[in-house]
PDB file of C-alpha atoms in Angstrom:
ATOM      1  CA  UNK A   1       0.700 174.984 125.705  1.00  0.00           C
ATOM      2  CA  UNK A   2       2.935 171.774 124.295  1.00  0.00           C
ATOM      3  CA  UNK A   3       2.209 171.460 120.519  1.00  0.00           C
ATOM      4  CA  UNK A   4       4.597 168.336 120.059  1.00  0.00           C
ATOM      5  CA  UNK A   5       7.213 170.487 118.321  1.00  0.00           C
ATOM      6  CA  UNK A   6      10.651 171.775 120.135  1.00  0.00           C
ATOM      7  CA  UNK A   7      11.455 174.844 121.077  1.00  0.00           C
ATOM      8  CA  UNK A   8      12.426 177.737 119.545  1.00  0.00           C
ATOM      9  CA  UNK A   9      16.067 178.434 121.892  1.00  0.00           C
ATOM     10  CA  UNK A  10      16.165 182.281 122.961  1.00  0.00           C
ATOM     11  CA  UNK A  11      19.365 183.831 121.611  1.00  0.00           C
ATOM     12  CA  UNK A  12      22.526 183.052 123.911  1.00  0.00           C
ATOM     13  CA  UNK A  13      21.127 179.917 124.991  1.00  0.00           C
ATOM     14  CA  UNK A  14      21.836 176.291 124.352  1.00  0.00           C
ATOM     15  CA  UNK A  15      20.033 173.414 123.011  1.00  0.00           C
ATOM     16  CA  UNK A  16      20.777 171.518 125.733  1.00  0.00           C
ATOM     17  CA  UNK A  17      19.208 174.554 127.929  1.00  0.00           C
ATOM     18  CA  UNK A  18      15.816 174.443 126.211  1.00  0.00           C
ATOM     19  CA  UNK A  19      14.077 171.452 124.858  1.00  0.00           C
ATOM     20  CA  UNK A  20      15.296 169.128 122.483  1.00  0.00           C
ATOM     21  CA  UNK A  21      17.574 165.884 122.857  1.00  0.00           C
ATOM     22  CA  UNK A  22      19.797 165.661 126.053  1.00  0.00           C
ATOM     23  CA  UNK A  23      22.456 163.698 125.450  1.00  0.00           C
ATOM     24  CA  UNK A  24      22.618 161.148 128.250  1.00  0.00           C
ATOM     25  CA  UNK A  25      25.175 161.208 131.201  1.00  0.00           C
ATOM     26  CA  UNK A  26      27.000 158.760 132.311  1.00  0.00           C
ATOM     27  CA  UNK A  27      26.881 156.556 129.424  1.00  0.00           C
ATOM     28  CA  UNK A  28      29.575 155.496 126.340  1.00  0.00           C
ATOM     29  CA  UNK A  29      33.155 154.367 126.669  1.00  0.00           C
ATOM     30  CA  UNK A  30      35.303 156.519 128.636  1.00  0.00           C
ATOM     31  CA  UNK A  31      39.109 156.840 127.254  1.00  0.00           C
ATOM     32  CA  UNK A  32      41.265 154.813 129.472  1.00  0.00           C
ATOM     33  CA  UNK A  33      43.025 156.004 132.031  1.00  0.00           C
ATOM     34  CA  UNK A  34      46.752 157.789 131.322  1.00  0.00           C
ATOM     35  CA  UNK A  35      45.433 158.195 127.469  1.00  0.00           C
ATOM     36  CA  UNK A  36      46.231 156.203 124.667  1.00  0.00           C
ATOM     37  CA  UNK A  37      50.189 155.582 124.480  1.00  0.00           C
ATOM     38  CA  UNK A  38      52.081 156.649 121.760  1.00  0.00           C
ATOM     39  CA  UNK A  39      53.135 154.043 119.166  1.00  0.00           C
ATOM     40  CA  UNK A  40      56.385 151.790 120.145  1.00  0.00           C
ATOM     41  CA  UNK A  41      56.022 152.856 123.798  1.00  0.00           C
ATOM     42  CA  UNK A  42      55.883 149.602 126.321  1.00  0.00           C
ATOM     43  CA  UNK A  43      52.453 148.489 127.110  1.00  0.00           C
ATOM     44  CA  UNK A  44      51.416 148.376 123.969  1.00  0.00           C
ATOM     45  CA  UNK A  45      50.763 149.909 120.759  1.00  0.00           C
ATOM     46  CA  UNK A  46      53.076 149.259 117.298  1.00  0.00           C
ATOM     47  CA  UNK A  47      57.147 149.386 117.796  1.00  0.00           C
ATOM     48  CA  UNK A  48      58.479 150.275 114.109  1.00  0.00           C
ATOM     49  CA  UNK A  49      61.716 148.170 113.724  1.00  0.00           C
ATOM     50  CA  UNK A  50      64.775 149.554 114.726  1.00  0.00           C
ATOM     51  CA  UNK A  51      66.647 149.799 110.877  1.00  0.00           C
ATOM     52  CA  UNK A  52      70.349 151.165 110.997  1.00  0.00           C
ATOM     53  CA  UNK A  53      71.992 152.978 108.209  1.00  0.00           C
ATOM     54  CA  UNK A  54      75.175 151.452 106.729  1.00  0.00           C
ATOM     55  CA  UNK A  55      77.976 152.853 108.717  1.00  0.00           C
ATOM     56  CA  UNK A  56      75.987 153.572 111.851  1.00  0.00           C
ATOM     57  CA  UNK A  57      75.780 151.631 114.843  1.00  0.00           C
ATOM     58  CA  UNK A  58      74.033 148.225 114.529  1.00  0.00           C
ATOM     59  CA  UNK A  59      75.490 147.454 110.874  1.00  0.00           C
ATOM     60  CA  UNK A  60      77.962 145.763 110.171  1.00  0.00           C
ATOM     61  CA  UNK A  61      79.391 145.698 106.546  1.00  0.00           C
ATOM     62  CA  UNK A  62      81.093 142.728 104.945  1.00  0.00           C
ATOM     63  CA  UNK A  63      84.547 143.130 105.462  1.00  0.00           C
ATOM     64  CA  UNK A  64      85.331 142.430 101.557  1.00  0.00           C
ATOM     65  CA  UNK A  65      89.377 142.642 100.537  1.00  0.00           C
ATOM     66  CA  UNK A  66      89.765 145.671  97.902  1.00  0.00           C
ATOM     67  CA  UNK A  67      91.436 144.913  94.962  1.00  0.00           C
ATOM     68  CA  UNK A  68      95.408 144.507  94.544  1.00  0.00           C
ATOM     69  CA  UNK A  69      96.971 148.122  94.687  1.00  0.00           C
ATOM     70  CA  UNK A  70      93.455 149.695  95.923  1.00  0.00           C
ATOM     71  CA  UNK A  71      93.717 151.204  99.756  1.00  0.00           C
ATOM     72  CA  UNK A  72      91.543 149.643 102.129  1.00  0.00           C
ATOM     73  CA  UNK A  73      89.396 151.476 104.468  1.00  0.00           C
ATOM     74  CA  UNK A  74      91.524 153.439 107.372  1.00  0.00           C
ATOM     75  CA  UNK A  75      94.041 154.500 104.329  1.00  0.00           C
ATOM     76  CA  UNK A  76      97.408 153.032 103.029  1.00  0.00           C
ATOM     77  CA  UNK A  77      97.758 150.268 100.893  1.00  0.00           C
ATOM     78  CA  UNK A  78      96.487 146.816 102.659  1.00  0.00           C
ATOM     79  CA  UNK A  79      99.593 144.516 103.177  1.00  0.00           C
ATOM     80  CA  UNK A  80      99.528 140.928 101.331  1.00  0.00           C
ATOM     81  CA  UNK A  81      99.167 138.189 104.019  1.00  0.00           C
ATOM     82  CA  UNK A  82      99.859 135.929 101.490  1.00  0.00           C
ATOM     83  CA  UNK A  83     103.297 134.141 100.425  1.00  0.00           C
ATOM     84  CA  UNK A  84     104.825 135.617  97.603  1.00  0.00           C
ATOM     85  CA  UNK A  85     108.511 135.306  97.190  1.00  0.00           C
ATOM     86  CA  UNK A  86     110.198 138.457  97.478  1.00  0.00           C
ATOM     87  CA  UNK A  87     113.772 139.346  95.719  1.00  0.00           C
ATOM     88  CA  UNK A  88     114.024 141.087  91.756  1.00  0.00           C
ATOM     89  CA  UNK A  89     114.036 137.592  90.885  1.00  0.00           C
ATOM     90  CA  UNK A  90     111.012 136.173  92.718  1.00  0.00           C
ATOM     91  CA  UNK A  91     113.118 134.390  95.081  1.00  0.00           C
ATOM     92  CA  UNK A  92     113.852 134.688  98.299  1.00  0.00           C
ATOM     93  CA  UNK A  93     116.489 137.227 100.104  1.00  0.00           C
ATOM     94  CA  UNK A  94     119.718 135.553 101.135  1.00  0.00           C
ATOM     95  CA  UNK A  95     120.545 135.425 104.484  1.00  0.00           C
ATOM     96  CA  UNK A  96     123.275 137.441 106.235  1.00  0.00           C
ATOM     97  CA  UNK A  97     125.282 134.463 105.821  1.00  0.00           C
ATOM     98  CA  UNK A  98     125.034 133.426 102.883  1.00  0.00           C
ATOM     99  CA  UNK A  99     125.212 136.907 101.848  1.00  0.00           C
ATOM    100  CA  UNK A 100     128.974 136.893 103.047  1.00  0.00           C
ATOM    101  CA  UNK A 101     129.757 133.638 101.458  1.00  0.00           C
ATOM    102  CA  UNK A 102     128.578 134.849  97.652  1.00  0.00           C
ATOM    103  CA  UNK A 103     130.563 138.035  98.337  1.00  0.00           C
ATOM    104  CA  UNK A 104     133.685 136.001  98.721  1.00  0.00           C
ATOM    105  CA  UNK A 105     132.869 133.949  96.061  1.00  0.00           C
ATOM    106  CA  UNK A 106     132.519 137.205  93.907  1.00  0.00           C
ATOM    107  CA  UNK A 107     136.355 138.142  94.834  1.00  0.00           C
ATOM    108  CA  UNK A 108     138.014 135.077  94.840  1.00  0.00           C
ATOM    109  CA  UNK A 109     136.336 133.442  91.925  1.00  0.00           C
ATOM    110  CA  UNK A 110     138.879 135.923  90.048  1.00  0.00           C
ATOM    111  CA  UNK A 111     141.620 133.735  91.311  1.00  0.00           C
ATOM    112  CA  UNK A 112     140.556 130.579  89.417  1.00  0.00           C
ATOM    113  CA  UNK A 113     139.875 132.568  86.089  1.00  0.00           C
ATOM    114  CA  UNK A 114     143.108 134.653  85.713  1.00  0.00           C
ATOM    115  CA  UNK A 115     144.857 131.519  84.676  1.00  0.00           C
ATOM    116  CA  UNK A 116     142.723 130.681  82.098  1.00  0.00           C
ATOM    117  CA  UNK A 117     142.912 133.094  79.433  1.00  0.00           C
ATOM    118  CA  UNK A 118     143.202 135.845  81.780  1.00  0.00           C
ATOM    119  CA  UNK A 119     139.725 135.647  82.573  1.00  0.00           C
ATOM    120  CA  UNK A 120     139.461 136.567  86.317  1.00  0.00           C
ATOM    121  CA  UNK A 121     136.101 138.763  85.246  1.00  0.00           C
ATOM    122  CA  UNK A 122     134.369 135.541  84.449  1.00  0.00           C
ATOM    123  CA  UNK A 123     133.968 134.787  87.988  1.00  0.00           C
ATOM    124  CA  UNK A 124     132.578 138.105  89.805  1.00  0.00           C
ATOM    125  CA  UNK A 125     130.068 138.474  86.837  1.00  0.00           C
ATOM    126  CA  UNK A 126     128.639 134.584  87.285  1.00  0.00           C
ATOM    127  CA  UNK A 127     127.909 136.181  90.887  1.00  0.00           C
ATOM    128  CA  UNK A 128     126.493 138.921  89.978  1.00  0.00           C
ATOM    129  CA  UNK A 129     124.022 137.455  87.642  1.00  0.00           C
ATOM    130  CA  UNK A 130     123.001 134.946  89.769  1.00  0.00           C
ATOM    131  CA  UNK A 131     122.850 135.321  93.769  1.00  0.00           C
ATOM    132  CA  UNK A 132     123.833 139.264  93.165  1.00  0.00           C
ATOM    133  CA  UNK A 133     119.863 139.212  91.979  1.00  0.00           C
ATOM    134  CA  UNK A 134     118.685 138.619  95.430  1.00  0.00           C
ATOM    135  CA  UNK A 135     121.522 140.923  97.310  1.00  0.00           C
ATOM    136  CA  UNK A 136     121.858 144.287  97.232  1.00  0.00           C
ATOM    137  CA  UNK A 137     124.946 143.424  99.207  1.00  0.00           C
ATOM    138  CA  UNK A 138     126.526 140.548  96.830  1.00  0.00           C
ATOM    139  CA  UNK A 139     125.336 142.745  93.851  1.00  0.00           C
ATOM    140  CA  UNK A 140     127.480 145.648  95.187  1.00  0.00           C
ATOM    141  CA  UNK A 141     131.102 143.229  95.908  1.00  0.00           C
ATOM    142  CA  UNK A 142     130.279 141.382  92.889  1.00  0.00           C
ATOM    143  CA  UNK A 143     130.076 145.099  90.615  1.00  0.00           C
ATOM    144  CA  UNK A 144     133.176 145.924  92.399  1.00  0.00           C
ATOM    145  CA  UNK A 145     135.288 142.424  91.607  1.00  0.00           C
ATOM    146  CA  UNK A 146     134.390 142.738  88.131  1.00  0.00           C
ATOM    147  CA  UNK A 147     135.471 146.257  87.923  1.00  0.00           C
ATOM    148  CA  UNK A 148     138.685 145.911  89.478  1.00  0.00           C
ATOM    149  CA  UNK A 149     139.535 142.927  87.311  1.00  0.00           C
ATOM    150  CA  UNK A 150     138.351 144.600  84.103  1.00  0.00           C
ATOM    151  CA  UNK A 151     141.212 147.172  85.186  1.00  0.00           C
ATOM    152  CA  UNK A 152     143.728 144.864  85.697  1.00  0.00           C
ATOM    153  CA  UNK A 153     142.808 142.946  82.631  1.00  0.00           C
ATOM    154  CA  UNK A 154     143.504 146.677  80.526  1.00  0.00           C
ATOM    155  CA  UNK A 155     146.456 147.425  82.857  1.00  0.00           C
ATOM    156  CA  UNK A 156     147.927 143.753  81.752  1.00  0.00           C
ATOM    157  CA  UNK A 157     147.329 144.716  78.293  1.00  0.00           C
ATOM    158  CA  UNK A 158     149.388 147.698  78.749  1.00  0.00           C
ATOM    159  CA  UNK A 159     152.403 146.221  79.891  1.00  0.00           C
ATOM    160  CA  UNK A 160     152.494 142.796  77.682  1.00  0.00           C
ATOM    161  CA  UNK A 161     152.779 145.883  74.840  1.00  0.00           C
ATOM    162  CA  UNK A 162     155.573 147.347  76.973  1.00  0.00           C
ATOM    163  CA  UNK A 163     157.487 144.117  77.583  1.00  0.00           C
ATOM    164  CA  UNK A 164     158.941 145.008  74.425  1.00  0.00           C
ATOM    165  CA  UNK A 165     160.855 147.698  75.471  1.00  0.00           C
ATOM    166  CA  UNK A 166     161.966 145.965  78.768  1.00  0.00           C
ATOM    167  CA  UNK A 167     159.955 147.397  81.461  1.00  0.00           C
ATOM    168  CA  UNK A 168     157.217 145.932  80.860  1.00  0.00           C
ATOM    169  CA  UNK A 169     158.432 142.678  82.927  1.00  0.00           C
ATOM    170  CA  UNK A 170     158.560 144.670  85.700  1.00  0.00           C
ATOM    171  CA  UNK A 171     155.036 146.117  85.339  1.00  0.00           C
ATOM    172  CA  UNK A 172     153.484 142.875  84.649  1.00  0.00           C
ATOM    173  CA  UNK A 173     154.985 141.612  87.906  1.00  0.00           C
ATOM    174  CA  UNK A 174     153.875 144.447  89.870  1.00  0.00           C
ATOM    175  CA  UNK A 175     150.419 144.279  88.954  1.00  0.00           C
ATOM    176  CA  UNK A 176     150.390 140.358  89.576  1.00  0.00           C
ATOM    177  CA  UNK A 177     151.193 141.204  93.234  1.00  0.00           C
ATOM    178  CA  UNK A 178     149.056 144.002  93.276  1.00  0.00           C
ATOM    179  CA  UNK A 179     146.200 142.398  92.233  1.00  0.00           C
ATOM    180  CA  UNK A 180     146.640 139.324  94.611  1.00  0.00           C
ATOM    181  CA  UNK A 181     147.124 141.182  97.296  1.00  0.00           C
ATOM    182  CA  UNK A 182     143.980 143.537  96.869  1.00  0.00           C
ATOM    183  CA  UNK A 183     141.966 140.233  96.405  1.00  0.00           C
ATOM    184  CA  UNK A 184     142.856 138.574  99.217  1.00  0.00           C
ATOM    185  CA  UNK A 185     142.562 141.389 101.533  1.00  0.00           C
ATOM    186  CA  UNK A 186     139.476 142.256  99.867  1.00  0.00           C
ATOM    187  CA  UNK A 187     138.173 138.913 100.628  1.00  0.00           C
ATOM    188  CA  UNK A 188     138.727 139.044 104.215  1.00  0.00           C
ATOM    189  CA  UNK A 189     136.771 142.102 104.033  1.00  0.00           C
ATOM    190  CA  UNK A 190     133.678 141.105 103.299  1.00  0.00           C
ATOM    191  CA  UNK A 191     134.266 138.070 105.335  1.00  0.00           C
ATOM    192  CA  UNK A 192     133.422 140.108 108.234  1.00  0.00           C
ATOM    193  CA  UNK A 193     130.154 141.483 106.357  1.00  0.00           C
ATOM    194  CA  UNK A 194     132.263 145.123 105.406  1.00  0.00           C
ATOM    195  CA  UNK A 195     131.914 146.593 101.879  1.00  0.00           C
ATOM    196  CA  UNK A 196     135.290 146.546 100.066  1.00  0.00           C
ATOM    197  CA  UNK A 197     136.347 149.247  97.687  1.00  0.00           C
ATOM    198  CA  UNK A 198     139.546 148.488  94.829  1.00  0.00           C
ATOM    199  CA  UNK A 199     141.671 151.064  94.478  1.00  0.00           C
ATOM    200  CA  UNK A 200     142.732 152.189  90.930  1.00  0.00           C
ATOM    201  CA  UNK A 201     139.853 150.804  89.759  1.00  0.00           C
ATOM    202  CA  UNK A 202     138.150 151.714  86.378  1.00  0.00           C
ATOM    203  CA  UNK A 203     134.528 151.318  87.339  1.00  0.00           C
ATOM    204  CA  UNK A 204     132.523 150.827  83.953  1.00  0.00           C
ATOM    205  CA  UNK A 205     129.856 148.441  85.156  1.00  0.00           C
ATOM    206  CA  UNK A 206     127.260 150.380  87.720  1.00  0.00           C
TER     207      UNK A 206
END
């Protein structure tokens, strides 16, 4: 007989199998069909955005220029674009020929100073001061006119002293043609852009 109250289920059976609440079929929300998709997939749901790391693909860094005499990225040292002169002097290197003409300027510049005081030295070191700053080359001829005419001004020395005892007319003649001759040809020497070296030369400027 019904008393109104629900059933006691046996053991091994289920609510649903005795009395009680049934829950209804064929009723709620079903889940759609294919599921829910995943989030960022097309068709809906929430796409996270798509952040790159510096250094990774998708970022590009500022391409800022490092600081002078810091390497730049890919190694070395990064080249100046810029327009600074360039020479030990700030100026600019002398062409090849100009380079020949202050090299014969450095040899026969000796010419106009041995007649004044015996000063042919004057010349070659004016040249080497000046353009011999911006050329290894004209640096080099100048040294070596210098040198050579520091040696004949000792070697004059010597035989003015021995004019005195009579052969020292000869020596001072010798050496005259000596040195004019070594000048000239050195001159046509570095005419053709060749380094000249003096023999019997006392080299005491480097």
């Amino acid at each position: 007989m019904s008393t109104g109250e629900p059933a006691t289920p046996e053991p091994g059976q289920s609510p649903s199998q005795g009395g009680g609440y049934q829950p209804p079929s064929g009723t709620g929300y079903p889940p759609p069909a294919g599921g829910y998709p995943p989030p960022g997939a097309e068709g809906g749901g929430y796409a996270a955005p798509n952040y790159s790391a510096p250094g990774t693909e998708g970022y590009t860094a500022p391409n800022y220029p490092p600081p002078a005499g810091q390497p730049f990225a890919g190694g070395g040292q990064q080249p100046y674009q810029g327009g600074y002169p360039t020479g030990a002097t700030g100026q600019a290197p002398l062409s090849p020929t100009e380079e020949r003409t202050w090299a014969m300027a450095a040899h026969l510049s000796s010419v106009l100073g041995i007649w004044v005081f015996f000063l042919g030295a004057l010349g070659p070191l004016v040249v080497l001061l000046a353009p011999g700053q911006r050329s290894p080359y004209v640096r080099a001829q100048a040294i070596e006119a210098l040198n050579f005419n520091i040696s004949v001004l000792i070697y004059s020395i010597i035989a003015w002293i021995l004019v005195f005892v009579l052969i020292g007319f000869l020596m001072v003649a010798a050496l005259f043609v000596f040195w004019l001759l070594f000048t000239i040809i050195a001159t046509v020497k570095v005419s053709n852009g060749e380094p000249y070296r003096y023999p019997l030369t006392i080299r005491l400027v480097h």
